[in-house]
XYZ file of C-alpha atoms in Angstrom:
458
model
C 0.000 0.000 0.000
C 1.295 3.692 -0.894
C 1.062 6.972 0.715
C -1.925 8.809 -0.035
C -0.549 11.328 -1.400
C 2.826 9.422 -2.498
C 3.574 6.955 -4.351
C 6.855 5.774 -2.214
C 6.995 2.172 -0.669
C 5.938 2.358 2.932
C 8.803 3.084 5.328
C 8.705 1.545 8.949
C 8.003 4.618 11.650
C 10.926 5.430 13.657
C 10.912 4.654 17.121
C 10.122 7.129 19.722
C 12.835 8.859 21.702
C 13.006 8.801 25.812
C 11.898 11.363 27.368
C 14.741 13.984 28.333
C 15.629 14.066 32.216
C 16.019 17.576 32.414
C 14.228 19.303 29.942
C 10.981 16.968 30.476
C 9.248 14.617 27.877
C 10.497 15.513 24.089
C 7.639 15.446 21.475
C 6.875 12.306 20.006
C 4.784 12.140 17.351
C 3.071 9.011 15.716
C 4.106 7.937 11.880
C 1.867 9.502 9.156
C 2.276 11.347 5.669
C 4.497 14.113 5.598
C 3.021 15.592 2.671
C -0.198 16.092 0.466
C -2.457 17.626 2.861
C -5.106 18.945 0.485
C -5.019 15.278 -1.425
C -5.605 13.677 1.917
C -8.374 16.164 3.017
C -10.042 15.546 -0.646
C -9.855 11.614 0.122
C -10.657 11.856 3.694
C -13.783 13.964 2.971
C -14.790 11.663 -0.120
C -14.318 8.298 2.329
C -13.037 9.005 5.930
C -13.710 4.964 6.962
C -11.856 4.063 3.896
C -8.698 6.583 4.365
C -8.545 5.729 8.746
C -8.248 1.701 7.388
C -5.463 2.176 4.726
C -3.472 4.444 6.934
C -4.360 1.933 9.916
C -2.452 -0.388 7.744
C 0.262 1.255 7.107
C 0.997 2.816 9.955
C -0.122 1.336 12.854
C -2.720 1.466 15.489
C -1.719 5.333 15.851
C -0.852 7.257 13.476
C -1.196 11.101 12.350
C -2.969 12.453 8.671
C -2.643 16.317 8.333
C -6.215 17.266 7.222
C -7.480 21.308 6.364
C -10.577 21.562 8.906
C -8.118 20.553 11.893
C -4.488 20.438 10.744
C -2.256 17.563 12.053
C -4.641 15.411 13.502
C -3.372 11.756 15.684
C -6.116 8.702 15.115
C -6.272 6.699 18.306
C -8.017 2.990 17.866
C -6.063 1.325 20.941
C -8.409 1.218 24.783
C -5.942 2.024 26.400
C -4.751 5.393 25.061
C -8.860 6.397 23.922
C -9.414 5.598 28.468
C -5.961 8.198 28.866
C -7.474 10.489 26.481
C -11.316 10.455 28.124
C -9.916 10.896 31.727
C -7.261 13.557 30.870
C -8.045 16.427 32.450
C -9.380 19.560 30.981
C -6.430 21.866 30.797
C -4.843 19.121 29.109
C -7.566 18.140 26.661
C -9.952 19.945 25.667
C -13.017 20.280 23.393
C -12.693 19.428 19.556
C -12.390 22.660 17.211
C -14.316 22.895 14.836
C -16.955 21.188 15.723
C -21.137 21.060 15.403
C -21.398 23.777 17.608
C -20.922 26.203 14.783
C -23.904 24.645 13.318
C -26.222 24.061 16.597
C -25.263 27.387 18.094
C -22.866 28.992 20.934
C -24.679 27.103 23.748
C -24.884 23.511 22.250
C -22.985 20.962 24.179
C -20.852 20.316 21.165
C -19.507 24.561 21.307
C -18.982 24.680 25.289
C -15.711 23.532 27.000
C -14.520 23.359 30.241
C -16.618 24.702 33.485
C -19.213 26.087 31.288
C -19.675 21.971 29.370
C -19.805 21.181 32.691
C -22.177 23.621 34.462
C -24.705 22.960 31.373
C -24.398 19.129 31.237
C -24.666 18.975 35.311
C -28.032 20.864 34.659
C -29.477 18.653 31.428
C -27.992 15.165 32.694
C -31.220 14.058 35.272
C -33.560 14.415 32.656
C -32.394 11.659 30.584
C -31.551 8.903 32.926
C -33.386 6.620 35.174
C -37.010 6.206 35.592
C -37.481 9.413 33.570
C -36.494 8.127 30.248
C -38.453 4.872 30.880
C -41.369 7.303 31.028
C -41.192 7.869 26.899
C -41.528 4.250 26.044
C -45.589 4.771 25.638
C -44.516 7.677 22.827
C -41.828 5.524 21.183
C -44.273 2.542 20.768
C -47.108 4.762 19.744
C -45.507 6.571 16.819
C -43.846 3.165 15.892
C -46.987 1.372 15.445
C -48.581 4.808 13.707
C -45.946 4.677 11.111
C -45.287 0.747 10.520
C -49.283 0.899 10.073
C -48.844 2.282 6.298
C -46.283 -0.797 5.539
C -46.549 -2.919 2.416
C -46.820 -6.299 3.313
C -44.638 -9.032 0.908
C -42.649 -6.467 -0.740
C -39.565 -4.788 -0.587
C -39.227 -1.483 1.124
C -36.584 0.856 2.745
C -37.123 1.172 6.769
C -34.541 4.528 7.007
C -37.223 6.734 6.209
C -40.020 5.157 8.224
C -37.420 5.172 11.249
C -36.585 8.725 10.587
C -40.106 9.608 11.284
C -40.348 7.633 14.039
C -37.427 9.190 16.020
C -38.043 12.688 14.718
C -41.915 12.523 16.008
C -40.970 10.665 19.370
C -38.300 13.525 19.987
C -40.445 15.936 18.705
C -42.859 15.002 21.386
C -40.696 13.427 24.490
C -38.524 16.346 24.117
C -39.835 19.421 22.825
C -43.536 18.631 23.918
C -44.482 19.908 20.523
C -48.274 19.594 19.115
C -50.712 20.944 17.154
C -48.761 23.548 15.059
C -45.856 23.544 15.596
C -45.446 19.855 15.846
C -46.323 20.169 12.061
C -43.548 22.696 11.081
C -41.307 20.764 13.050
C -41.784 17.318 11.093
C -39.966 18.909 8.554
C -36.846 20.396 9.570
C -34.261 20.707 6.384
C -32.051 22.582 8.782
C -30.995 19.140 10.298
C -30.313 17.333 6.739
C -28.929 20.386 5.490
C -26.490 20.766 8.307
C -25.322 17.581 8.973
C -23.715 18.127 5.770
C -21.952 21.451 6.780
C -20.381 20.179 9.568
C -17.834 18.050 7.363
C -17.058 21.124 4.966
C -14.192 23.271 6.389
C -15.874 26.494 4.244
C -16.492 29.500 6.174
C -19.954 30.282 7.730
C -20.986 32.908 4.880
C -24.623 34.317 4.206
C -24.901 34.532 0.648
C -28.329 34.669 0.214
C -31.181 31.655 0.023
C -29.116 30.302 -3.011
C -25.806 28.886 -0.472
C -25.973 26.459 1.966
C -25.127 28.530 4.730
C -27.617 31.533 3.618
C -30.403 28.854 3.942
C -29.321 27.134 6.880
C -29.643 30.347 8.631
C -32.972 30.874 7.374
C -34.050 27.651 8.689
C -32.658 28.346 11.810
C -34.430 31.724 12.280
C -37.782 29.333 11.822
C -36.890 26.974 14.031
C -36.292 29.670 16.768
C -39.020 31.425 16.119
C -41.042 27.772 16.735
C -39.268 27.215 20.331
C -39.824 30.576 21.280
C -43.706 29.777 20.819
C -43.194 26.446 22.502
C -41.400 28.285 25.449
C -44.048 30.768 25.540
C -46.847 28.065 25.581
C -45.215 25.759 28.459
C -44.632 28.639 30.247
C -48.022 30.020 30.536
C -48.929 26.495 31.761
C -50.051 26.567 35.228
C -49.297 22.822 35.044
C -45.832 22.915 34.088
C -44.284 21.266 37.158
C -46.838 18.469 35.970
C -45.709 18.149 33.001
C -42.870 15.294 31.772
C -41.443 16.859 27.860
C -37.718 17.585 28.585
C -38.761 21.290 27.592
C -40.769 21.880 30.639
C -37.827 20.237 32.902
C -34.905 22.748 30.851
C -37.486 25.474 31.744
C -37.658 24.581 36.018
C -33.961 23.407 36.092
C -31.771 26.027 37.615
C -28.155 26.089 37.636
C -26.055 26.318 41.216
C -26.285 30.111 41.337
C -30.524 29.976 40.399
C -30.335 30.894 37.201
C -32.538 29.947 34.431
C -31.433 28.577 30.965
C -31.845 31.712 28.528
C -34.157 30.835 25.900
C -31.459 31.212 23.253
C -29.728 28.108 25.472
C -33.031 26.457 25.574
C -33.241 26.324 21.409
C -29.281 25.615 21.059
C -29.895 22.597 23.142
C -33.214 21.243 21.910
C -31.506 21.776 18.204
C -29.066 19.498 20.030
C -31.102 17.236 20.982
C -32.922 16.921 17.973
C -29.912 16.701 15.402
C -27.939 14.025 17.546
C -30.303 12.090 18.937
C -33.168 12.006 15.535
C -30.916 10.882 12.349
C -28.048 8.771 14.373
C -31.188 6.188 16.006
C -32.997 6.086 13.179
C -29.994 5.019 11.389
C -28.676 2.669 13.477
C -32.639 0.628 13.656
C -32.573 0.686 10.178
C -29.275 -0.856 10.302
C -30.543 -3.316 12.745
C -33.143 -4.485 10.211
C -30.229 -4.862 8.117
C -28.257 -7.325 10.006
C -30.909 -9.428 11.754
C -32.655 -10.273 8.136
C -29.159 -11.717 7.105
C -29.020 -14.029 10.396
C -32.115 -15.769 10.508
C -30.929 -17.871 14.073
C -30.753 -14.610 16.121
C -34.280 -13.520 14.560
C -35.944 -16.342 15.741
C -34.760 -15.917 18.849
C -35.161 -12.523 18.910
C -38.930 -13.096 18.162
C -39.208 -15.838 20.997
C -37.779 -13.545 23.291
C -40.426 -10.579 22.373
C -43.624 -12.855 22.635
C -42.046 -14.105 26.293
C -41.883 -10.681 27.359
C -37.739 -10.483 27.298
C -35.053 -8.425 26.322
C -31.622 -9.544 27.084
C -30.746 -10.692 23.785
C -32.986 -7.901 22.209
C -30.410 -4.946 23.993
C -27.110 -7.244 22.903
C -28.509 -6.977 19.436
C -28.648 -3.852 19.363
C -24.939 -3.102 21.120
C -23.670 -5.387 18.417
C -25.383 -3.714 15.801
C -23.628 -0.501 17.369
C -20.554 -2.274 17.469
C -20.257 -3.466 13.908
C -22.352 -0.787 11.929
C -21.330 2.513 13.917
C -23.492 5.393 12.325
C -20.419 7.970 13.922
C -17.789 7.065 12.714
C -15.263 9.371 15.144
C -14.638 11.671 17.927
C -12.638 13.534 18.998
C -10.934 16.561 21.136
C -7.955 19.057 21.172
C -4.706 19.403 22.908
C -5.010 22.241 25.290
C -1.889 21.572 27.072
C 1.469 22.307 26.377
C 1.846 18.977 25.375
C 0.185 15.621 26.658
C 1.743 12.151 26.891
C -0.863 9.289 25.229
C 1.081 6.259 25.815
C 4.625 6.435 24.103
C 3.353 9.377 21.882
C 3.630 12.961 23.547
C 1.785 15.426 21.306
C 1.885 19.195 21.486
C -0.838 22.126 22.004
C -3.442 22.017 19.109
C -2.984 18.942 17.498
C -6.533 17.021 16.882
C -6.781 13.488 18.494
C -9.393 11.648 17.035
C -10.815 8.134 18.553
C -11.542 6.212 14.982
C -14.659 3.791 16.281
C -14.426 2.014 13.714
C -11.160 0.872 13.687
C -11.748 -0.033 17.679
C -14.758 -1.780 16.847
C -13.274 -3.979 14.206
C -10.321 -4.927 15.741
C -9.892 -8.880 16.461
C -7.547 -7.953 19.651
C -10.598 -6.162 21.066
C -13.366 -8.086 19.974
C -12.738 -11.360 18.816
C -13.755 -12.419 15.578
C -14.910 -8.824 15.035
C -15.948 -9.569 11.704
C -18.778 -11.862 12.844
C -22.246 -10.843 14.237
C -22.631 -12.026 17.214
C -25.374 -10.361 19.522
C -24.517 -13.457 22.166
C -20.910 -11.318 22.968
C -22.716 -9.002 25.078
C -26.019 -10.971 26.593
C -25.918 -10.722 30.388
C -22.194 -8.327 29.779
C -22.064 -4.472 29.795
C -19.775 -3.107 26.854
C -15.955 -1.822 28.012
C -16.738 1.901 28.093
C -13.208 2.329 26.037
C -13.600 -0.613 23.844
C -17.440 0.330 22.890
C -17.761 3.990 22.121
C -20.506 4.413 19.725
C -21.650 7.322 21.811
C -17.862 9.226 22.769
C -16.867 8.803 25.836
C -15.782 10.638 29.069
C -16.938 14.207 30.152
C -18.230 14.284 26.766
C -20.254 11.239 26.197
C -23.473 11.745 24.777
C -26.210 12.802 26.989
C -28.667 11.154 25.287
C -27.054 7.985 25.352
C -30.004 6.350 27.736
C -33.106 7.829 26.031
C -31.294 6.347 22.540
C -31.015 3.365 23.870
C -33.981 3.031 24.779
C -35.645 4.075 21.946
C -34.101 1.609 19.645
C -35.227 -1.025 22.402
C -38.948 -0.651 22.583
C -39.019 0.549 18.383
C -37.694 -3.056 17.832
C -39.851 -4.983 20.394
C -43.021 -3.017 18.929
C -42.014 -4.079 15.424
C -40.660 -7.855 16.179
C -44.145 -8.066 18.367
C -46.269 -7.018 15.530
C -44.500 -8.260 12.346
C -43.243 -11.191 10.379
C -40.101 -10.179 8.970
C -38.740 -12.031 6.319
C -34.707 -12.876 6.448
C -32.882 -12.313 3.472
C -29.136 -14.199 1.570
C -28.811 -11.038 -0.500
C -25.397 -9.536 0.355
C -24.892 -7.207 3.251
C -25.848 -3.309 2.430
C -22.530 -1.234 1.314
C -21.913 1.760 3.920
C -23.135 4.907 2.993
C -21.972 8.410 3.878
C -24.971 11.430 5.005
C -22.720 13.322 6.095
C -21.981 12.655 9.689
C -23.726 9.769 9.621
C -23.147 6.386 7.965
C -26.439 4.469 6.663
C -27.096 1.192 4.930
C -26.666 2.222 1.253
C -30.104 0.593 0.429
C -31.868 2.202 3.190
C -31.847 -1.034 5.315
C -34.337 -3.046 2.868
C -37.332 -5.064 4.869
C -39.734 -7.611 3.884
C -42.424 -8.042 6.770
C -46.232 -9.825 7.170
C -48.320 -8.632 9.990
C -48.278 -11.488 12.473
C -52.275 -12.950 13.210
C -50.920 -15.165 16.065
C -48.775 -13.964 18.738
C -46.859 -15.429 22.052
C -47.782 -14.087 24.865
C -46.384 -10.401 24.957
């Protein structure tokens, strides 16, 4: 294999120096291209998953690609260096620049760093754990069984968009409390498809009118402000808001340590969050879930025993397999803040990029043996390695809505394996497809299903 942007044999990485005695650790950093960083950022933006494996291979487990939206960036895909680089602390490590915050807005969890990531997620966290996300499952099943009621029956069909629907209408409700209205202008929301695609480009945030992306996006954004203001407005001139349960009405009661309220500007930058992290990745991931279990017609007949017993062990390893071998993120990733910081033998300076490739984690044999295989039975009755498994980050900056998600996917799939016959499939697996942050089954995750007339007992 050549260098990207090369076409020299592959030279061996030198090994890394000690550390001096006196004038502390030298910089050491990992193997990678020296040259052709705009050829690399073309390739790496045309087929990130395909440019982290060849330079995995050549390489090494670590190794550094200089890319233009973050310069010289290091790819981690060993647990041991992604647990040193989740429990650095923050004046060593810090938040990943740029990032979707310049999409979501100034307060989004992906734009804040440090005390005030901190303050915010201390004040967002309760609402999505515990017997409060349990709450939701009557939503989730609702809207699944609303829109799997309009499926064909003995023909082919792509499940992405159905899912889509499904997770953007149970957020929509669970989360904003949206109805009526605005529940309507909501179901449509371009901003999020249109901006999951500008958060790969490394183009500057100009307003050139409706006719560029950016001109629109911020269009769509003034809508969708102007919608949560109305929702704010609405909840609070509720005299039942402490009664009611949307994740809205809790942002709107919280109060930070000093009693102050969220601003509403806070309050949209969040639930655009919220909505753009937590609608396309789920939906994604269940349609790839349809995907897999059709091609492994053992573990969907169990996973259909299980559903009409009432269980769901093997049901949740599905889906952390699923997560495991079809990761819909692909990366993550954060900034050195320090002077320098030491991640096992490498010691990397202020402002490099250090990027935790999932993928690569996920598919290595040392981590996961036989990664290649599906194999939902890996995890039934065992919780993942929080540094092996990291479909949702990790550390400080794990995804908040890593429970309700979770979830989600859980009762969507019980509803569905309760009330359908789904037919399993020897057509070859679905190629990966790139939406822009997220990856998706190329054919949108194909299904075949009958409604079931006889059931277990449920």
């Amino acid at each position: 294999m050549t260098d990207l942007a090369t076409n020299a044999p592959p030279t061996p990485p030198t090994p890394p120096k000690p550390p001096s005695p006196v004038t502390g650790p030298a910089l050491r950093i990992p193997p990678g291209p020296r040259h052709g960083t705009r050829l690399n950022g073309f390739a790496f933006a045309a087929n990130r998953r395909r440019v982290t494996e060849r330079m995995h291979r050549r390489y090494g487990p670590t190794f550094r690609l200089r890319l233009p939206a973050w310069g010289d960036a290091v790819f981690l895909s060993e647990p041991a260096l992604v647990k040193q680089l989740f429990t650095a602390s923050p004046e060593l490590i810090g938040n990943m620049e740029p990032n979707l915050g310049r999409v979501l807005g100034p307060s989004s969890f992906f734009n804040l760093d440090g005390e005030a990531h901190k303050r915010q997620r201390k004040l967002l966290l309760p609402p999505f754990h515990g017997r409060r996300v349990l709450s939701y499952e009557g939503i989730i099943e609702e809207e699944t069984r609303r829109e799997a009621a309009g499926w064909p029956e003995g023909e082919p069909f792509q499940t992405l968009e159905s899912m889509m629907r499904i997770t953007l209408n149970a957020i929509l409700r669970a989360v904003f409390g949206a109805q009526g209205e605005e529940f309507e202008a909501l179901r449509r929301p371009p901003m999020v498809t249109l901006g999951s695609r500008l958060t790969i480009l490394p183009g500057p945030q100009l307003d050139l009118g409706w006719f560029s992306p950016w001109g629109r996006y911020h269009r769509y954004r003034r809508e969708f402000d102007s919608i949560v203001d109305r929702l704010i407005a609405t909840a609070q001139a509720d005299p039942d808001l402490d009664q009611r349960n949307d994740i809205l009405s809790l942002m709107l009661q919280a109060r930070y340590d000093d009693g102050e309220a969220m601003p509403p500007r806070a309050v949209a930058d969040q639930l655009l969050t919220l909505l753009a992290a937590g609608h396309e990745t789920t939906a994604t991931t269940l349609a790839w879930a349809i995907e897999r279990i059709r091609r492994h017609p053992l573990i969907l007949e169990r996973l259909v025993a299980e559903a009409d017993e009432g269980g769901s062990q093997l049901r949740k390893a599905t889906v952390t397999e699923v997560q495991r071998t079809r990761p819909v993120i692909d990366l993550t990733g954060r900034k050195v803040k320090g002077e320098s910081v030491a991640l096992g033998p490498w010691v990397l300076p202020r402002g490099y990029a250090v990027m935790v490739s999932i993928s690569l984690i996920h598919d290595d044999d040392s981590v996961f043996p036989n990664a290649a295989v599906f194999d939902p039975d890996r995890f039934v009755g065992v919780n993942p390695d929080t540094y092996s498994w990291v479909p949702f980050g990790g550390g400080t900056r794990r995804c908040i809505g890593a429970a309700f998600a979770a979830m989600e996917m859980d009762v969507v799939l019980r509803t569905l394996l309760h009330d359908f016959e789904m037919a399993s499939t020897d057509e070859p697996d679905e190629r990966w497809h790139s939406r822009g942050v997220a990856w998706a089954p190329a054919d949108g995750g194909m299904a075949v299903v009958r409604r079931r007339t006889t059931r277990g007992e449920s």
